[in-house]
Amino acid sequence: MNTKENRRKTIAIDMDGVLANVEPQLVKFYNEQYGAAVTLEGIQGLSGAEAFPEDKVERRIVNTPGFFRNLEVMPGAIAAVKKLMEDYEVYVVSAATEFPLSLYEKYEWLQEYFPFIDWRHIVLCGDKSIINTDYMIDDYCKNLDVFKGKTLMFHAYHNTQLNHHFRVRAWSEVLDWFAEEQAENKALNLVKDN
C-alpha cells in the first residue's frame, strides 16, 4: 500500500542534457552541416542561438532524423539511475512533443540504454510544469523555475551563467546530493518521532 506516510519519493529526470549527452551531437551536426569548427569548450556560457549562429540552426539540427537516436549516454547515468531506483520512484521526463520526430527515437534510445525503466515511468510531454514529483533534475531553468519540488540543475553549456538552482556537474554529484538529502530526512524524522 502506497499511503502518503510510506510512499517512496519521486524524481523526474530530464533526458536530453541529463541522461543523453546532447552537446557533442549538436557540435558534430553543426560542424558537418555548416563546415564550421565549433568546439565544446567554445560554446560554454552561450545560448543556443549564440553557440550555433545560423538562423534557427539548433532547431533544424534536432529535427534531423537520427539526432536523438544516436546520442551518447551521459557518463555514469545508467549506474546512477539504477542506484536512485533503489529508494525512489524514478521517471524520465522529456519535452519531446516540441520535436515530434524525436518521440520514437527517444523511446528507442531509452529501451537500448535504460531498459530497466518501465514504460509507465517514461513521460514524453510538452510542458513540464505539469510534473508533480518531489525532485526534478534538468538542465533548463525554464523547467526548473516552474517546478514546485526540489531542483537540481545539471550543468550544460547554456546554463553556466545561471546560479539560482543547485548545480550538479556529473552523476556522481547527483548521488552525493541524494545521499545528503536522505541523511537530512532521516535526522528530521528522528526529531519528529521524539
PDB file of C-alpha atoms in Angstrom:
ATOM      1  CA  MET A   1       0.000   0.000   0.000  1.00  0.00           C
ATOM      2  CA  ASN A   2       1.385   3.370  -1.022  1.00  0.00           C
ATOM      3  CA  THR A   3      -0.092   5.780   1.515  1.00  0.00           C
ATOM      4  CA  LYS A   4       1.195   9.296   1.942  1.00  0.00           C
ATOM      5  CA  GLU A   5       3.179   8.219   5.019  1.00  0.00           C
ATOM      6  CA  ASN A   6       5.001   5.315   3.392  1.00  0.00           C
ATOM      7  CA  ARG A   7       5.176   6.285  -0.262  1.00  0.00           C
ATOM      8  CA  ARG A   8       8.527   6.455  -1.965  1.00  0.00           C
ATOM      9  CA  LYS A   9       9.561   9.933  -3.039  1.00  0.00           C
ATOM     10  CA  THR A  10       9.601  10.636  -6.758  1.00  0.00           C
ATOM     11  CA  ILE A  11      12.255  12.033  -9.096  1.00  0.00           C
ATOM     12  CA  ALA A  12      11.696  13.458 -12.591  1.00  0.00           C
ATOM     13  CA  ILE A  13      14.868  13.163 -14.669  1.00  0.00           C
ATOM     14  CA  ASP A  14      15.219  15.055 -17.932  1.00  0.00           C
ATOM     15  CA  MET A  15      16.547  13.100 -20.866  1.00  0.00           C
ATOM     16  CA  ASP A  16      18.454  15.463 -23.186  1.00  0.00           C
ATOM     17  CA  GLY A  17      21.453  17.023 -21.485  1.00  0.00           C
ATOM     18  CA  VAL A  18      20.995  14.909 -18.346  1.00  0.00           C
ATOM     19  CA  LEU A  19      20.745  11.246 -19.370  1.00  0.00           C
ATOM     20  CA  ALA A  20      21.715  11.778 -23.000  1.00  0.00           C
ATOM     21  CA  ASN A  21      24.807  13.795 -23.875  1.00  0.00           C
ATOM     22  CA  VAL A  22      23.439  16.309 -26.393  1.00  0.00           C
ATOM     23  CA  GLU A  23      26.301  18.789 -26.627  1.00  0.00           C
ATOM     24  CA  PRO A  24      28.775  16.634 -28.626  1.00  0.00           C
ATOM     25  CA  GLN A  25      25.991  15.705 -31.059  1.00  0.00           C
ATOM     26  CA  LEU A  26      24.991  19.371 -31.576  1.00  0.00           C
ATOM     27  CA  VAL A  27      28.598  20.350 -32.245  1.00  0.00           C
ATOM     28  CA  LYS A  28      29.160  17.393 -34.597  1.00  0.00           C
ATOM     29  CA  PHE A  29      25.979  18.018 -36.641  1.00  0.00           C
ATOM     30  CA  TYR A  30      26.623  21.776 -36.782  1.00  0.00           C
ATOM     31  CA  ASN A  31      30.217  21.371 -37.942  1.00  0.00           C
ATOM     32  CA  GLU A  32      29.231  18.774 -40.562  1.00  0.00           C
ATOM     33  CA  GLN A  33      26.309  20.802 -41.951  1.00  0.00           C
ATOM     34  CA  TYR A  34      27.998  24.213 -41.965  1.00  0.00           C
ATOM     35  CA  GLY A  35      31.690  23.403 -42.354  1.00  0.00           C
ATOM     36  CA  ALA A  36      32.346  25.127 -39.045  1.00  0.00           C
ATOM     37  CA  ALA A  37      34.921  24.391 -36.348  1.00  0.00           C
ATOM     38  CA  VAL A  38      32.818  24.899 -33.212  1.00  0.00           C
ATOM     39  CA  THR A  39      34.178  23.177 -30.094  1.00  0.00           C
ATOM     40  CA  LEU A  40      32.534  22.077 -26.858  1.00  0.00           C
ATOM     41  CA  GLU A  41      34.817  24.441 -24.950  1.00  0.00           C
ATOM     42  CA  GLY A  42      33.928  27.318 -27.250  1.00  0.00           C
ATOM     43  CA  ILE A  43      30.171  27.145 -26.635  1.00  0.00           C
ATOM     44  CA  GLN A  44      30.321  27.188 -22.829  1.00  0.00           C
ATOM     45  CA  GLY A  45      28.228  30.043 -21.443  1.00  0.00           C
ATOM     46  CA  LEU A  46      26.482  30.753 -24.750  1.00  0.00           C
ATOM     47  CA  SER A  47      22.794  30.439 -25.577  1.00  0.00           C
ATOM     48  CA  GLY A  48      21.769  28.057 -28.349  1.00  0.00           C
ATOM     49  CA  ALA A  49      21.475  30.958 -30.807  1.00  0.00           C
ATOM     50  CA  GLU A  50      24.931  32.269 -29.852  1.00  0.00           C
ATOM     51  CA  ALA A  51      26.611  28.855 -29.987  1.00  0.00           C
ATOM     52  CA  PHE A  52      25.062  27.922 -33.338  1.00  0.00           C
ATOM     53  CA  PRO A  53      24.584  31.290 -35.091  1.00  0.00           C
ATOM     54  CA  GLU A  54      22.781  30.419 -38.324  1.00  0.00           C
ATOM     55  CA  ASP A  55      19.059  31.224 -38.185  1.00  0.00           C
ATOM     56  CA  LYS A  56      17.314  28.606 -36.033  1.00  0.00           C
ATOM     57  CA  VAL A  57      20.051  26.095 -36.800  1.00  0.00           C
ATOM     58  CA  GLU A  58      19.706  24.337 -33.448  1.00  0.00           C
ATOM     59  CA  ARG A  59      16.034  23.578 -34.220  1.00  0.00           C
ATOM     60  CA  ARG A  60      16.980  22.289 -37.655  1.00  0.00           C
ATOM     61  CA  ILE A  61      19.681  20.036 -36.211  1.00  0.00           C
ATOM     62  CA  VAL A  62      17.415  18.474 -33.568  1.00  0.00           C
ATOM     63  CA  ASN A  63      14.806  17.815 -36.253  1.00  0.00           C
ATOM     64  CA  THR A  64      17.315  15.794 -38.297  1.00  0.00           C
ATOM     65  CA  PRO A  65      16.410  12.080 -38.426  1.00  0.00           C
ATOM     66  CA  GLY A  66      18.705  10.095 -36.125  1.00  0.00           C
ATOM     67  CA  PHE A  67      19.775  13.058 -33.987  1.00  0.00           C
ATOM     68  CA  PHE A  68      18.138  11.818 -30.775  1.00  0.00           C
ATOM     69  CA  ARG A  69      18.502   8.118 -31.510  1.00  0.00           C
ATOM     70  CA  ASN A  70      22.290   8.343 -31.752  1.00  0.00           C
ATOM     71  CA  LEU A  71      23.067  10.366 -28.628  1.00  0.00           C
ATOM     72  CA  GLU A  72      25.730   9.091 -26.246  1.00  0.00           C
ATOM     73  CA  VAL A  73      24.771   8.246 -22.675  1.00  0.00           C
ATOM     74  CA  MET A  74      25.941  10.778 -20.115  1.00  0.00           C
ATOM     75  CA  PRO A  75      28.876   9.251 -18.182  1.00  0.00           C
ATOM     76  CA  GLY A  76      27.682   7.488 -15.031  1.00  0.00           C
ATOM     77  CA  ALA A  77      23.988   7.936 -15.805  1.00  0.00           C
ATOM     78  CA  ILE A  78      22.988   4.271 -16.084  1.00  0.00           C
ATOM     79  CA  ALA A  79      24.538   3.180 -12.785  1.00  0.00           C
ATOM     80  CA  ALA A  80      23.297   6.313 -11.000  1.00  0.00           C
ATOM     81  CA  VAL A  81      19.690   5.878 -12.145  1.00  0.00           C
ATOM     82  CA  LYS A  82      19.760   2.225 -11.046  1.00  0.00           C
ATOM     83  CA  LYS A  83      21.053   3.363  -7.635  1.00  0.00           C
ATOM     84  CA  LEU A  84      18.357   6.030  -7.289  1.00  0.00           C
ATOM     85  CA  MET A  85      15.677   3.498  -8.204  1.00  0.00           C
ATOM     86  CA  GLU A  86      16.551   1.519  -5.064  1.00  0.00           C
ATOM     87  CA  ASP A  87      14.997   4.266  -2.908  1.00  0.00           C
ATOM     88  CA  TYR A  88      12.896   6.441  -5.242  1.00  0.00           C
ATOM     89  CA  GLU A  89      10.267   6.209  -7.953  1.00  0.00           C
ATOM     90  CA  VAL A  90      12.178   7.494 -10.977  1.00  0.00           C
ATOM     91  CA  TYR A  91      10.500   8.990 -14.045  1.00  0.00           C
ATOM     92  CA  VAL A  92      12.203  10.060 -17.252  1.00  0.00           C
ATOM     93  CA  VAL A  93      10.509  13.279 -18.344  1.00  0.00           C
ATOM     94  CA  SER A  94      11.271  14.816 -21.735  1.00  0.00           C
ATOM     95  CA  ALA A  95       9.618  17.708 -23.566  1.00  0.00           C
ATOM     96  CA  ALA A  96       9.603  15.509 -26.654  1.00  0.00           C
ATOM     97  CA  THR A  97       6.456  16.823 -28.321  1.00  0.00           C
ATOM     98  CA  GLU A  98       8.329  20.028 -29.180  1.00  0.00           C
ATOM     99  CA  PHE A  99      10.206  17.866 -31.695  1.00  0.00           C
ATOM    100  CA  PRO A 100       7.668  15.253 -32.896  1.00  0.00           C
ATOM    101  CA  LEU A 101      10.264  13.302 -34.874  1.00  0.00           C
ATOM    102  CA  SER A 102      12.070  12.680 -31.592  1.00  0.00           C
ATOM    103  CA  LEU A 103       9.232  10.767 -29.910  1.00  0.00           C
ATOM    104  CA  TYR A 104      10.040   7.316 -31.251  1.00  0.00           C
ATOM    105  CA  GLU A 105      13.790   7.968 -31.330  1.00  0.00           C
ATOM    106  CA  LYS A 106      13.766   8.879 -27.645  1.00  0.00           C
ATOM    107  CA  TYR A 107      11.708   5.832 -26.750  1.00  0.00           C
ATOM    108  CA  GLU A 108      14.055   3.541 -28.718  1.00  0.00           C
ATOM    109  CA  TRP A 109      17.080   5.191 -27.088  1.00  0.00           C
ATOM    110  CA  LEU A 110      15.635   4.614 -23.620  1.00  0.00           C
ATOM    111  CA  GLN A 111      14.884   0.985 -24.479  1.00  0.00           C
ATOM    112  CA  GLU A 112      18.512   0.480 -25.503  1.00  0.00           C
ATOM    113  CA  TYR A 113      20.258   2.210 -22.608  1.00  0.00           C
ATOM    114  CA  PHE A 114      17.664   2.201 -19.802  1.00  0.00           C
ATOM    115  CA  PRO A 115      15.573  -0.937 -20.436  1.00  0.00           C
ATOM    116  CA  PHE A 116      15.062  -1.286 -16.682  1.00  0.00           C
ATOM    117  CA  ILE A 117      12.809   1.819 -16.680  1.00  0.00           C
ATOM    118  CA  ASP A 118       9.230   0.677 -17.095  1.00  0.00           C
ATOM    119  CA  TRP A 119       7.150   2.345 -19.828  1.00  0.00           C
ATOM    120  CA  ARG A 120       4.861   3.737 -17.095  1.00  0.00           C
ATOM    121  CA  HIS A 121       7.828   5.761 -15.857  1.00  0.00           C
ATOM    122  CA  ILE A 122       8.515   7.467 -19.204  1.00  0.00           C
ATOM    123  CA  VAL A 123       6.746  10.799 -19.698  1.00  0.00           C
ATOM    124  CA  LEU A 124       7.091  12.381 -23.138  1.00  0.00           C
ATOM    125  CA  CYS A 125       5.304  15.709 -22.851  1.00  0.00           C
ATOM    126  CA  GLY A 126       5.348  19.317 -23.977  1.00  0.00           C
ATOM    127  CA  ASP A 127       5.115  21.495 -20.882  1.00  0.00           C
ATOM    128  CA  LYS A 128       6.965  20.190 -17.828  1.00  0.00           C
ATOM    129  CA  SER A 129       5.041  22.463 -15.463  1.00  0.00           C
ATOM    130  CA  ILE A 130       2.524  19.609 -15.166  1.00  0.00           C
ATOM    131  CA  ILE A 131       5.132  17.398 -13.490  1.00  0.00           C
ATOM    132  CA  ASN A 132       4.444  16.920  -9.789  1.00  0.00           C
ATOM    133  CA  THR A 133       7.302  14.824  -8.437  1.00  0.00           C
ATOM    134  CA  ASP A 134       9.291  15.547  -5.284  1.00  0.00           C
ATOM    135  CA  TYR A 135      12.508  16.278  -7.188  1.00  0.00           C
ATOM    136  CA  MET A 136      13.474  17.332 -10.706  1.00  0.00           C
ATOM    137  CA  ILE A 137      16.866  17.039 -12.405  1.00  0.00           C
ATOM    138  CA  ASP A 138      17.019  19.142 -15.578  1.00  0.00           C
ATOM    139  CA  ASP A 139      19.460  21.312 -17.496  1.00  0.00           C
ATOM    140  CA  TYR A 140      16.931  24.024 -18.421  1.00  0.00           C
ATOM    141  CA  CYS A 141      15.907  26.629 -15.862  1.00  0.00           C
ATOM    142  CA  LYS A 142      12.641  27.200 -17.759  1.00  0.00           C
ATOM    143  CA  ASN A 143      11.616  23.754 -16.461  1.00  0.00           C
ATOM    144  CA  LEU A 144      13.153  24.072 -13.009  1.00  0.00           C
ATOM    145  CA  ASP A 145      11.777  27.580 -12.374  1.00  0.00           C
ATOM    146  CA  VAL A 146       8.133  26.415 -12.523  1.00  0.00           C
ATOM    147  CA  PHE A 147       8.699  23.180 -10.624  1.00  0.00           C
ATOM    148  CA  LYS A 148       7.236  23.023  -7.114  1.00  0.00           C
ATOM    149  CA  GLY A 149       9.604  20.430  -5.595  1.00  0.00           C
ATOM    150  CA  LYS A 150      13.365  20.433  -5.021  1.00  0.00           C
ATOM    151  CA  THR A 151      15.533  21.045  -8.088  1.00  0.00           C
ATOM    152  CA  LEU A 152      18.949  20.048  -9.344  1.00  0.00           C
ATOM    153  CA  MET A 153      20.328  21.882 -12.381  1.00  0.00           C
ATOM    154  CA  PHE A 154      22.509  19.602 -14.482  1.00  0.00           C
ATOM    155  CA  HIS A 155      25.454  21.551 -15.885  1.00  0.00           C
ATOM    156  CA  ALA A 156      25.197  22.436 -19.585  1.00  0.00           C
ATOM    157  CA  TYR A 157      26.802  24.955 -21.926  1.00  0.00           C
ATOM    158  CA  HIS A 158      23.674  27.139 -21.932  1.00  0.00           C
ATOM    159  CA  ASN A 159      23.271  27.396 -18.132  1.00  0.00           C
ATOM    160  CA  THR A 160      26.814  28.176 -16.967  1.00  0.00           C
ATOM    161  CA  GLN A 161      25.864  31.779 -16.082  1.00  0.00           C
ATOM    162  CA  LEU A 162      22.785  30.773 -14.044  1.00  0.00           C
ATOM    163  CA  ASN A 163      23.027  30.030 -10.344  1.00  0.00           C
ATOM    164  CA  HIS A 164      19.540  30.037  -8.866  1.00  0.00           C
ATOM    165  CA  HIS A 165      19.282  26.228  -8.697  1.00  0.00           C
ATOM    166  CA  PHE A 166      21.689  23.776  -7.099  1.00  0.00           C
ATOM    167  CA  ARG A 167      24.185  22.837  -9.837  1.00  0.00           C
ATOM    168  CA  VAL A 168      25.464  19.311 -10.394  1.00  0.00           C
ATOM    169  CA  ARG A 169      28.195  18.653 -12.958  1.00  0.00           C
ATOM    170  CA  ALA A 170      28.160  14.858 -13.017  1.00  0.00           C
ATOM    171  CA  TRP A 171      26.043  11.904 -11.973  1.00  0.00           C
ATOM    172  CA  SER A 172      28.372  11.238  -9.040  1.00  0.00           C
ATOM    173  CA  GLU A 173      27.368  14.674  -7.674  1.00  0.00           C
ATOM    174  CA  VAL A 174      23.687  13.773  -8.094  1.00  0.00           C
ATOM    175  CA  LEU A 175      24.184  10.639  -5.993  1.00  0.00           C
ATOM    176  CA  ASP A 176      26.109  12.610  -3.353  1.00  0.00           C
ATOM    177  CA  TRP A 177      23.286  15.179  -3.168  1.00  0.00           C
ATOM    178  CA  PHE A 178      20.628  12.496  -2.729  1.00  0.00           C
ATOM    179  CA  ALA A 179      22.724  10.742  -0.052  1.00  0.00           C
ATOM    180  CA  GLU A 180      22.859  14.025   1.882  1.00  0.00           C
ATOM    181  CA  GLU A 181      19.123  14.551   1.316  1.00  0.00           C
ATOM    182  CA  GLN A 182      18.357  11.092   2.725  1.00  0.00           C
ATOM    183  CA  ALA A 183      20.567  11.717   5.768  1.00  0.00           C
ATOM    184  CA  GLU A 184      18.816  15.040   6.437  1.00  0.00           C
ATOM    185  CA  ASN A 185      15.376  13.444   6.050  1.00  0.00           C
ATOM    186  CA  LYS A 186      16.307  10.652   8.499  1.00  0.00           C
ATOM    187  CA  ALA A 187      17.537  13.210  11.027  1.00  0.00           C
ATOM    188  CA  LEU A 188      14.289  15.206  10.677  1.00  0.00           C
ATOM    189  CA  ASN A 189      12.201  12.072  11.124  1.00  0.00           C
ATOM    190  CA  LEU A 190      14.124  11.178  14.303  1.00  0.00           C
ATOM    191  CA  VAL A 191      13.420  14.640  15.703  1.00  0.00           C
ATOM    192  CA  LYS A 192       9.712  14.329  14.818  1.00  0.00           C
ATOM    193  CA  ASP A 193       9.463  10.898  16.441  1.00  0.00           C
ATOM    194  CA  ASN A 194      10.965  12.117  19.736  1.00  0.00           C
TER     195      ASN A 194
END
